[in-house]
Tab-separated table of C-alpha atoms in Angstrom:
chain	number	residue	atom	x	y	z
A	1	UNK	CA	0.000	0.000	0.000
A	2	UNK	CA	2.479	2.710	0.808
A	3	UNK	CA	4.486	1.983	-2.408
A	4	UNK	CA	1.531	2.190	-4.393
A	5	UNK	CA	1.191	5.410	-2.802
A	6	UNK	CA	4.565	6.614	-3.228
A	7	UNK	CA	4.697	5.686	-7.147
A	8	UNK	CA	1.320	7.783	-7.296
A	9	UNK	CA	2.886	10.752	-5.959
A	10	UNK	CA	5.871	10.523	-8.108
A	11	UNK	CA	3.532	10.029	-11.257
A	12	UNK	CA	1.905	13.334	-10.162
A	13	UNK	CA	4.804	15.090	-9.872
A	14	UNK	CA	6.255	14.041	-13.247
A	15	UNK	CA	3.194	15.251	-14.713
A	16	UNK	CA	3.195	18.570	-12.878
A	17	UNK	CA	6.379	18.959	-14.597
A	18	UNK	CA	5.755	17.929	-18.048
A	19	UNK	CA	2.554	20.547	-17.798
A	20	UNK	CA	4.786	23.425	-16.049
A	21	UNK	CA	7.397	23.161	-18.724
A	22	UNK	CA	5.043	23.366	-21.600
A	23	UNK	CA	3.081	26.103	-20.041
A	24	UNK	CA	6.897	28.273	-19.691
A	25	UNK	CA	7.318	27.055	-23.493
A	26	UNK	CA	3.705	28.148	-24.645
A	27	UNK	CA	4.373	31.743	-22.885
A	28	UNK	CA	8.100	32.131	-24.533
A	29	UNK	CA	6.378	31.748	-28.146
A	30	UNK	CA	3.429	34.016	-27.062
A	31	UNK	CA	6.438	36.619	-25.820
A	32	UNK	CA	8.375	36.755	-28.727
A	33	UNK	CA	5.187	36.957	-31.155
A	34	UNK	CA	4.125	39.954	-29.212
A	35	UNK	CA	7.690	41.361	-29.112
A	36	UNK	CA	7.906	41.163	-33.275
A	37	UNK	CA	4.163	42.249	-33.151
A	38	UNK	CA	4.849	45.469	-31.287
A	39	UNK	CA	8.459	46.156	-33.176
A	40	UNK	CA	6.326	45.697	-36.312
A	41	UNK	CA	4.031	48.519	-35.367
A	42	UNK	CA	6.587	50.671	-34.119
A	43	UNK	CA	8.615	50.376	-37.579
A	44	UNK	CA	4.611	51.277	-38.939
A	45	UNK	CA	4.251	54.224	-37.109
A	46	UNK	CA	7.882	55.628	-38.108
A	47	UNK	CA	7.160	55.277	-41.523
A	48	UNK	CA	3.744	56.464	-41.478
A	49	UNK	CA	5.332	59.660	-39.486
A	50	UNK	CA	7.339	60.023	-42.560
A	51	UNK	CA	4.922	59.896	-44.910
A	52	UNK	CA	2.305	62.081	-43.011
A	53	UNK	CA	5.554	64.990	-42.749
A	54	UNK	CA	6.058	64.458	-46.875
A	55	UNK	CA	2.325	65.142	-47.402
A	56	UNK	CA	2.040	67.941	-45.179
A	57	UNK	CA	4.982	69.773	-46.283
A	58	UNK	CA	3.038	70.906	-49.584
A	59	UNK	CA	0.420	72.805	-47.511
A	60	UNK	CA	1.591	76.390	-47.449
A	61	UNK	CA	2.446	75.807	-50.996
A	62	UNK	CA	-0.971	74.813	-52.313
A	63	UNK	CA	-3.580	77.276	-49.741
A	64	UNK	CA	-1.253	80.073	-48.135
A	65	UNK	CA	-3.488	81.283	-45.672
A	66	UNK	CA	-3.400	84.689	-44.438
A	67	UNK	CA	-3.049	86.219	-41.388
A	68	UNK	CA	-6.335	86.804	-40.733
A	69	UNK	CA	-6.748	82.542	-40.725
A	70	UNK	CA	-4.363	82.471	-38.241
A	71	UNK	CA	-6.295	84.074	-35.491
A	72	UNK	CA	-9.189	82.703	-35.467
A	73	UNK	CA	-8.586	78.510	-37.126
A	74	UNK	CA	-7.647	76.928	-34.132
A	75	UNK	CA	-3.528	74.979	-33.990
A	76	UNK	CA	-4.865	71.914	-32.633
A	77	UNK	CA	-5.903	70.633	-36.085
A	78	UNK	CA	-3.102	68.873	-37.654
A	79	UNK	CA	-2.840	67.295	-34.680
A	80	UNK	CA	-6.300	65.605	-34.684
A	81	UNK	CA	-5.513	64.864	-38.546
A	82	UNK	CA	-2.466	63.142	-37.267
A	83	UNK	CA	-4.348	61.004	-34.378
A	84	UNK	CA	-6.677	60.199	-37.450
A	85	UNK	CA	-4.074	59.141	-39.572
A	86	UNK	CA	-2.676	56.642	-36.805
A	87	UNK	CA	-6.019	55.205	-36.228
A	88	UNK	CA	-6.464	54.598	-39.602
A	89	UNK	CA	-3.129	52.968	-40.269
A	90	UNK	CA	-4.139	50.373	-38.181
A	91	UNK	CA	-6.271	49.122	-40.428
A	92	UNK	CA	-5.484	50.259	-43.845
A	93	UNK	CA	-1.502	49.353	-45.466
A	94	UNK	CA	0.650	52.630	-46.455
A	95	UNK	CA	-0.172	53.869	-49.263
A	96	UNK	CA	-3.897	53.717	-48.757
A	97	UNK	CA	-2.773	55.541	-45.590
A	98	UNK	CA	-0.967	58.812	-47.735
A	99	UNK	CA	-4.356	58.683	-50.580
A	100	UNK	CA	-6.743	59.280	-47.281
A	101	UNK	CA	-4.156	61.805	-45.409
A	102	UNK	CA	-4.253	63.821	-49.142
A	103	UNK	CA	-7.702	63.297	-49.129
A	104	UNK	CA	-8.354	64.679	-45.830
A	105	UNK	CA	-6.081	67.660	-46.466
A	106	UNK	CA	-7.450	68.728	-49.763
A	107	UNK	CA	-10.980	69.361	-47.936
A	108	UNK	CA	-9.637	71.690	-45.559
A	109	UNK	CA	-10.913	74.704	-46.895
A	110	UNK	CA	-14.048	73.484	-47.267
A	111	UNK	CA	-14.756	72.409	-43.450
A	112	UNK	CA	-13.583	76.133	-42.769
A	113	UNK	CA	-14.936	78.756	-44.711
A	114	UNK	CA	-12.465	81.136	-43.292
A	115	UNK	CA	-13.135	84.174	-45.669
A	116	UNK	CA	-16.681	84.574	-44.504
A	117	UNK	CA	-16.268	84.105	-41.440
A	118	UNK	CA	-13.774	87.155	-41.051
A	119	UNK	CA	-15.682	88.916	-43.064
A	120	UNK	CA	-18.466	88.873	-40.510
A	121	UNK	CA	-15.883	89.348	-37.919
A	122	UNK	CA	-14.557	92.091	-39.501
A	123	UNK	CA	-17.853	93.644	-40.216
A	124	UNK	CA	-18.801	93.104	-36.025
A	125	UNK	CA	-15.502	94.808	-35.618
A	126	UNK	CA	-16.040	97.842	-37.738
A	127	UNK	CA	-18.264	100.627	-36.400
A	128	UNK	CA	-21.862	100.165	-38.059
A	129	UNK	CA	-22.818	102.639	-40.184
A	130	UNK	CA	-25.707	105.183	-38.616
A	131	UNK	CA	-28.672	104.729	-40.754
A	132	UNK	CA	-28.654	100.952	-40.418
A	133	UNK	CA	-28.544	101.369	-36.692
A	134	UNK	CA	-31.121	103.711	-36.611
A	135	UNK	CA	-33.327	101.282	-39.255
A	136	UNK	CA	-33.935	98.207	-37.083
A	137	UNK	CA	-35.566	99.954	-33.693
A	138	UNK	CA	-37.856	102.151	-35.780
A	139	UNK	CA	-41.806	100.558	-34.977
A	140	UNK	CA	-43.776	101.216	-37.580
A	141	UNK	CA	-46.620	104.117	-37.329
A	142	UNK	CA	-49.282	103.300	-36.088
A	143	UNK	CA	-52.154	106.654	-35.745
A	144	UNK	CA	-54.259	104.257	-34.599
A	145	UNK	CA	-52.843	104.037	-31.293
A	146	UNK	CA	-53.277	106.560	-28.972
A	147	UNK	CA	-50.852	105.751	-26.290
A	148	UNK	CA	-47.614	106.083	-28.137
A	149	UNK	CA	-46.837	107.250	-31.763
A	150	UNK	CA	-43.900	107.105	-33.935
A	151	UNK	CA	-42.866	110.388	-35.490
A	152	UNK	CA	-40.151	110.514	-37.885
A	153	UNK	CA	-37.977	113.478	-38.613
A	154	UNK	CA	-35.020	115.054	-39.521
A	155	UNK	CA	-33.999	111.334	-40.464
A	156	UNK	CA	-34.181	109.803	-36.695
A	157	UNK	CA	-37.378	108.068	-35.128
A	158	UNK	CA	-38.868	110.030	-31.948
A	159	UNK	CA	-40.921	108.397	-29.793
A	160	UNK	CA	-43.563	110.149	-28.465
A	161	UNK	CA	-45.995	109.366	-25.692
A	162	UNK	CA	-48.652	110.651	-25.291
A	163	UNK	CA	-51.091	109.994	-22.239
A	164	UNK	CA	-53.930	108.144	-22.768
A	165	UNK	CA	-56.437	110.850	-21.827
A	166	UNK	CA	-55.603	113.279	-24.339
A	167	UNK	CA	-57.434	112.062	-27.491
A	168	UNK	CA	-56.460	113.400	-31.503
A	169	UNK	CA	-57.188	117.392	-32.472
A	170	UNK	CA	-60.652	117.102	-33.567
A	171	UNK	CA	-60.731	120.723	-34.272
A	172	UNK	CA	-62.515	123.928	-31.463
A	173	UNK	CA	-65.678	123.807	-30.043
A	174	UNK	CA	-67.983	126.315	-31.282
A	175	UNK	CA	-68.851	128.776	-28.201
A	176	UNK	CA	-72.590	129.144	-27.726
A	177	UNK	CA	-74.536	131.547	-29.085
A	178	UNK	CA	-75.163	135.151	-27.069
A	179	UNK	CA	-78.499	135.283	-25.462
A	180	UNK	CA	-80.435	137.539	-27.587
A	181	UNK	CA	-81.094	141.222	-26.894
A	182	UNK	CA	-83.950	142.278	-24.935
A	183	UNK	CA	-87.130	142.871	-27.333
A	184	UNK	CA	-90.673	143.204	-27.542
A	185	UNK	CA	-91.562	139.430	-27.441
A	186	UNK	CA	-91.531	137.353	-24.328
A	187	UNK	CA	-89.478	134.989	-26.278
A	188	UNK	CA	-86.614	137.473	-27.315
A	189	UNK	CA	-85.680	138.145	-23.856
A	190	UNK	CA	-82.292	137.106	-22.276
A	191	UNK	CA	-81.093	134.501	-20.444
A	192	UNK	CA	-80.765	135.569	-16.866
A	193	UNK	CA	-77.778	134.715	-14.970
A	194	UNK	CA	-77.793	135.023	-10.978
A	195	UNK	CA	-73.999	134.219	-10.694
A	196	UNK	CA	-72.890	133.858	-14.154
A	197	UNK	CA	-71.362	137.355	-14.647
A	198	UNK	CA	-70.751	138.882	-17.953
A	199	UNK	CA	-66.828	138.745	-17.715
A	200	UNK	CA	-67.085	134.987	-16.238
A	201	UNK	CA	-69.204	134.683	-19.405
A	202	UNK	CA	-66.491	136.130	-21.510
A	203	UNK	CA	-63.425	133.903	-20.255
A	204	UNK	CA	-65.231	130.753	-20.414
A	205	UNK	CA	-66.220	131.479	-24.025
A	206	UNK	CA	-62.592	132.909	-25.205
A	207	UNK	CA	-60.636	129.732	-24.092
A	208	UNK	CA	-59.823	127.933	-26.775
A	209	UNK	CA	-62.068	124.420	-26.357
A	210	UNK	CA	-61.479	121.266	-28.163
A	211	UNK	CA	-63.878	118.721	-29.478
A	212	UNK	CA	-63.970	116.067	-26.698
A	213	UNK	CA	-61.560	117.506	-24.640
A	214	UNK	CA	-63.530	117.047	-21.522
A	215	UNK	CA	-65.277	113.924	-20.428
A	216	UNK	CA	-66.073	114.222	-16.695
A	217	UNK	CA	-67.337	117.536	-14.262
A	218	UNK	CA	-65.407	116.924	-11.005
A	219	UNK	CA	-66.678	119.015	-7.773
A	220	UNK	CA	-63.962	119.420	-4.500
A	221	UNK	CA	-64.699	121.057	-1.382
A	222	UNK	CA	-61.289	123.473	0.075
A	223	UNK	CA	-61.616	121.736	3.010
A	224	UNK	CA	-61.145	125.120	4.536
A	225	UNK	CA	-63.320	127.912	6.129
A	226	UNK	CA	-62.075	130.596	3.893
A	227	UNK	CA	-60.056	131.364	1.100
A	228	UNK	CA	-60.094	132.062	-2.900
A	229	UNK	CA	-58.165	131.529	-5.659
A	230	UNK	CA	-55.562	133.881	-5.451
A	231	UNK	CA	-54.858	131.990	-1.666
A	232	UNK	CA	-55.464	128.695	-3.411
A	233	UNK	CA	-53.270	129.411	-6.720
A	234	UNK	CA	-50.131	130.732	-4.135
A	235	UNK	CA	-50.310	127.309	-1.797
A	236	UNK	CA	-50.442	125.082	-4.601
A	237	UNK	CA	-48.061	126.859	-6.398
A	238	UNK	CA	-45.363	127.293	-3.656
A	239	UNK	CA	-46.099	124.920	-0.441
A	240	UNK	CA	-47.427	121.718	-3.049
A	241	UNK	CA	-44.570	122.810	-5.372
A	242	UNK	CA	-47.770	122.372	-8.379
A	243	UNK	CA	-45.887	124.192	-11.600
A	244	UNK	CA	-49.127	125.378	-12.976
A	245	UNK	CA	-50.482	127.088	-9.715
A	246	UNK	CA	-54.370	126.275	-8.904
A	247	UNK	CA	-55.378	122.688	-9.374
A	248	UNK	CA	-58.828	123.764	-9.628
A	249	UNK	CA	-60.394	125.257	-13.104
A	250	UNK	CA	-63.493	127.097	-10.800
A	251	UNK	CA	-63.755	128.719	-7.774
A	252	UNK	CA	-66.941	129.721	-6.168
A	253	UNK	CA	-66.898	131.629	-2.979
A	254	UNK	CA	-68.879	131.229	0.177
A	255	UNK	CA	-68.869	134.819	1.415
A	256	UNK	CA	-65.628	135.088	3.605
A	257	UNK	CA	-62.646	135.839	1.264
A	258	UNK	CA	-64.912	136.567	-2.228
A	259	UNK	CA	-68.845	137.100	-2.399
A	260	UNK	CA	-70.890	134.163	-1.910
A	261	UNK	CA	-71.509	132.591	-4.779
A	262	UNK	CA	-68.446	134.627	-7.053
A	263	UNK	CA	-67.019	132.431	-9.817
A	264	UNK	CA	-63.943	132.667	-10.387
A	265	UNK	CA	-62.026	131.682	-14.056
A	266	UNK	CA	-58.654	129.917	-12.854
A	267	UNK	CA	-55.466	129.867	-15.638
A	268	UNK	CA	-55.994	126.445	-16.687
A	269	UNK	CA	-59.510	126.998	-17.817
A	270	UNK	CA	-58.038	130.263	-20.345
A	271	UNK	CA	-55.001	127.992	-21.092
A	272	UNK	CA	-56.666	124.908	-21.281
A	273	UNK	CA	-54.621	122.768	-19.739
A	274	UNK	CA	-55.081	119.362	-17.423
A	275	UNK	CA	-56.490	120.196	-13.824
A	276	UNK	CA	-54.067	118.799	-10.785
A	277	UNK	CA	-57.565	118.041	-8.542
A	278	UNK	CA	-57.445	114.563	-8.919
A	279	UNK	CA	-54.937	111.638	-7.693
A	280	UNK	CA	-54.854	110.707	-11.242
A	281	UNK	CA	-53.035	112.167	-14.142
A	282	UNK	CA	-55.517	110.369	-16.694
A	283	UNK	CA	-58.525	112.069	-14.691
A	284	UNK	CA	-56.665	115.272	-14.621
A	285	UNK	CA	-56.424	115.046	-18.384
A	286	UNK	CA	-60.309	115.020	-19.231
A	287	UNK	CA	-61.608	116.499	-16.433
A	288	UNK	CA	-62.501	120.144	-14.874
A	289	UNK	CA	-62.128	120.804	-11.113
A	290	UNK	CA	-64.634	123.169	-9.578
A	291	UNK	CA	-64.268	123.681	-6.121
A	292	UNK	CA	-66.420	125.176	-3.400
A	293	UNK	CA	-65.007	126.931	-0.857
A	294	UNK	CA	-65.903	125.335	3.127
A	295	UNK	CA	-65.229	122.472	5.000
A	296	UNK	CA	-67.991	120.645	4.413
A	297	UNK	CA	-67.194	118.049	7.072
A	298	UNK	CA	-68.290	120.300	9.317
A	299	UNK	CA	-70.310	123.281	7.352
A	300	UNK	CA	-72.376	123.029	4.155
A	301	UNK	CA	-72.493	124.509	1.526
A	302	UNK	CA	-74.412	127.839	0.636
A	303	UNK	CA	-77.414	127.943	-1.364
A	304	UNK	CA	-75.791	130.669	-3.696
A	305	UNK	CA	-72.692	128.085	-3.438
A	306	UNK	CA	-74.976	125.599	-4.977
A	307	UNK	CA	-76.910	127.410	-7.289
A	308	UNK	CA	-73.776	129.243	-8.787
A	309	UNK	CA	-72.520	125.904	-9.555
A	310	UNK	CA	-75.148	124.213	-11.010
A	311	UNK	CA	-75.295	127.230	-13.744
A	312	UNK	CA	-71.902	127.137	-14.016
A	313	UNK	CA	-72.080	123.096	-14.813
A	314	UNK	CA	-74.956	123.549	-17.278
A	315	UNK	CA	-72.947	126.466	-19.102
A	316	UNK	CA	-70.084	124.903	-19.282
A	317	UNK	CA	-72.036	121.818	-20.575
A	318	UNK	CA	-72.997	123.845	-23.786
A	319	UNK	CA	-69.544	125.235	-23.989
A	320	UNK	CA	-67.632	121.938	-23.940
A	321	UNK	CA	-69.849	119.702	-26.369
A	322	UNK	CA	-71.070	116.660	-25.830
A	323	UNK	CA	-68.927	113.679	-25.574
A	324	UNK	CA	-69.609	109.889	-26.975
A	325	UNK	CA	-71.388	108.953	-24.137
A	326	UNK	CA	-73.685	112.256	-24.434
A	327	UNK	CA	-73.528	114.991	-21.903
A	328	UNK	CA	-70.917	115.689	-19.587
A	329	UNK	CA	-71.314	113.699	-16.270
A	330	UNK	CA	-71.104	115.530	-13.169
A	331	UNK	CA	-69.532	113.895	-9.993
A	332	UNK	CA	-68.158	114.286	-6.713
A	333	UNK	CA	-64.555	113.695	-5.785
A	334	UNK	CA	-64.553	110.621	-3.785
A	335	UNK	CA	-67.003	109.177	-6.904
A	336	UNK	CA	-63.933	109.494	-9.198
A	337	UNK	CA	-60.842	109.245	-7.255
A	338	UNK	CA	-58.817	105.828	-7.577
A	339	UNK	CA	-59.758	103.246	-4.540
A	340	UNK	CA	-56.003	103.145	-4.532
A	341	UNK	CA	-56.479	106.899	-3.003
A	342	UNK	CA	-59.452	107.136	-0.887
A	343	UNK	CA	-60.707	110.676	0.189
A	344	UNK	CA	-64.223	111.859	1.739
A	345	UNK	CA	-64.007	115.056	-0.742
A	346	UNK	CA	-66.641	117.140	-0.846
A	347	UNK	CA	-66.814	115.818	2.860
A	348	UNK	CA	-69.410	113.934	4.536
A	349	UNK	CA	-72.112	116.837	4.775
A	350	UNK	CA	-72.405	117.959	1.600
A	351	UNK	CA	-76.096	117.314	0.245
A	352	UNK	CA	-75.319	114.648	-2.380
A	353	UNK	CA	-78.785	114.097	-4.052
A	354	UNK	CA	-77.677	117.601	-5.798
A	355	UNK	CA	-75.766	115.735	-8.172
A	356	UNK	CA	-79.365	114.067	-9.392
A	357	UNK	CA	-79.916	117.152	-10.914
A	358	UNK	CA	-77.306	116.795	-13.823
């Protein structure tokens, strides 16, 4: 038994070594093939080096390129045409190696359109001329829209904007007719005026009126006891810092600093220009501010207060024109402000079913 077991384990060993020995045989030949395999691709890449230099060398000959191409085509290029060349060799024998490197160098150009591009570049870098500058912003016009309008002179667009209140010239508003003269007939005598004096007649039908030019009748209280316009024109004008003076069009006294009753013709009515009586400039823009002298948070108004008004509404009614939506529309302050801007103008005891009257 043991020498059957001792010839077994020499058997195994002689085997071992049979196999170990032709394994360190098997990995010799597998050396040296790789050894001529990677000499052979060395000696490849040397010649293809060569031949890749020879066909590059009649470049500058064939497309000088100018300066301009040497700023902006990037150097890296021949390189990647190199890498390309290699990976290609790998597959391909020598000379089909040089055809595709001269084929991949004649197309060059092509890839890179290098004259237009610096053309362009050139063009970016060069001032652009005025008018073409001046061409593309330009909007179209449109007289349609009343907001803003393009207006085109002396060669340059202006922009103008115009508030949305102010509508087109639509030409003056006839002033009314004088009342006839005092006659025989009943019917051929005047219209009498209470408060409506002849020279408060006079300025309201001088001022120059346009069609449409006012859409709303807006009626303040001062909010003080006393006071008229002149007071009113020189806080407004110097404490509010207002350019045009008295944000009101009317005045109408109650007795204390002017009769009461008195009407008085503010500048903006003769110049016809936009009231500063409301938190709005749209509102300002199409409507006139008469205001009533008092507090009427505490006080009310006069009768002759009232009365003067309402005349001068209804005269000024036939002076102004009517509008789309008819007749002028009469209402107080705190009817027309903005929510944004609350306010209790004409104040909380003014009679308010007045306004049903209009």
């Amino acid at each position: 038994m043991i020498a059957s077991h001792a010839l077994l384990r020499s058997v195994a060993v002689v085997r071992f070594r049979i196999w170990l020995a032709t394994a360190l045989a098997f990995g010799a030949l597998i050396a040296g093939l790789l050894r001529a395999q990677v000499n052979e691709g060395k000696r490849r890449d040397q010649s293809e080096e060569t031949d890749t230099r020879d066909a590059s060398t009649p470049k500058p000959k064939k497309s000088p390129t100018p300066k301009t191409k040497r700023r902006h085509t990037p150097t890296p290029k021949p390189a990647k045409k190199k890498t390309g060349a290699k990976k290609a060799s790998d597959k391909t024998t020598k000379s089909e190696k040089s055809k595709s490197a001269e084929k991949e160098e004649t197309p060059n150009p092509r890839k890179t359109p290098a004259p237009q591009i610096e053309e362009a570049r050139a063009a970016s870098e060069t001032p652009a001329p005025p008018p073409r500058a001046i061409a593309v912003p330009t909007p179209a016009p449109s007289p349609q829209l009343k907001p803003g309008r393009a207006v085109s002179g002396g060669g340059q667009a202006q922009v103008v904007i115009e508030k949305s209140g102010i509508e087109e010239d639509q030409g003056f508003e006839p002033p009314p007719s004088p009342p006839p003269r005092r006659g025989f007939w009943p019917w051929s005598r005047p219209v009498s005026y209470r408060y409506l004096t002849r020279s408060v007649i006079d300025a309201i039908r001088r001022a120059p009126v346009k069609r449409r030019r006012w859409q709303f009748i807006v009626v303040h209280n001062s909010g003080t006891r006393q006071g008229n316009a002149r007071v009113f024109d020189y806080y407004h004008k110097h404490v509010r810092r207002m350019q045009n003076g008295l944000a009101y069009h009317f005045v109408i006294g109650n007795g204390t600093s002017t009769g009461n009753g008195q009407i008085e013709v503010g500048d903006r009515w003769r110049r016809q220009i936009n009231g500063g009586h409301v938190h709005s400039d749209y509102l300002n823009n199409i409507s006139l501010g008469i205001c009533l002298v008092g507090d009427f948070n505490r006080d009310q108004p006069t009768h002759a207060q009232l009365d003067a008004c309402e005349e001068l509404i209804r005269y000024l009614r036939d002076r102004c024109g009517k509008t789309e939506r008819g007749t002028i529309p009469v209402k107080p302050h705190r009817e027309i402000n903005p929510p944004r801007w609350p306010t209790d103008c004409p104040g909380d005891d003014f009679p308010y079913s007045w306004f049903r009257r209009f």
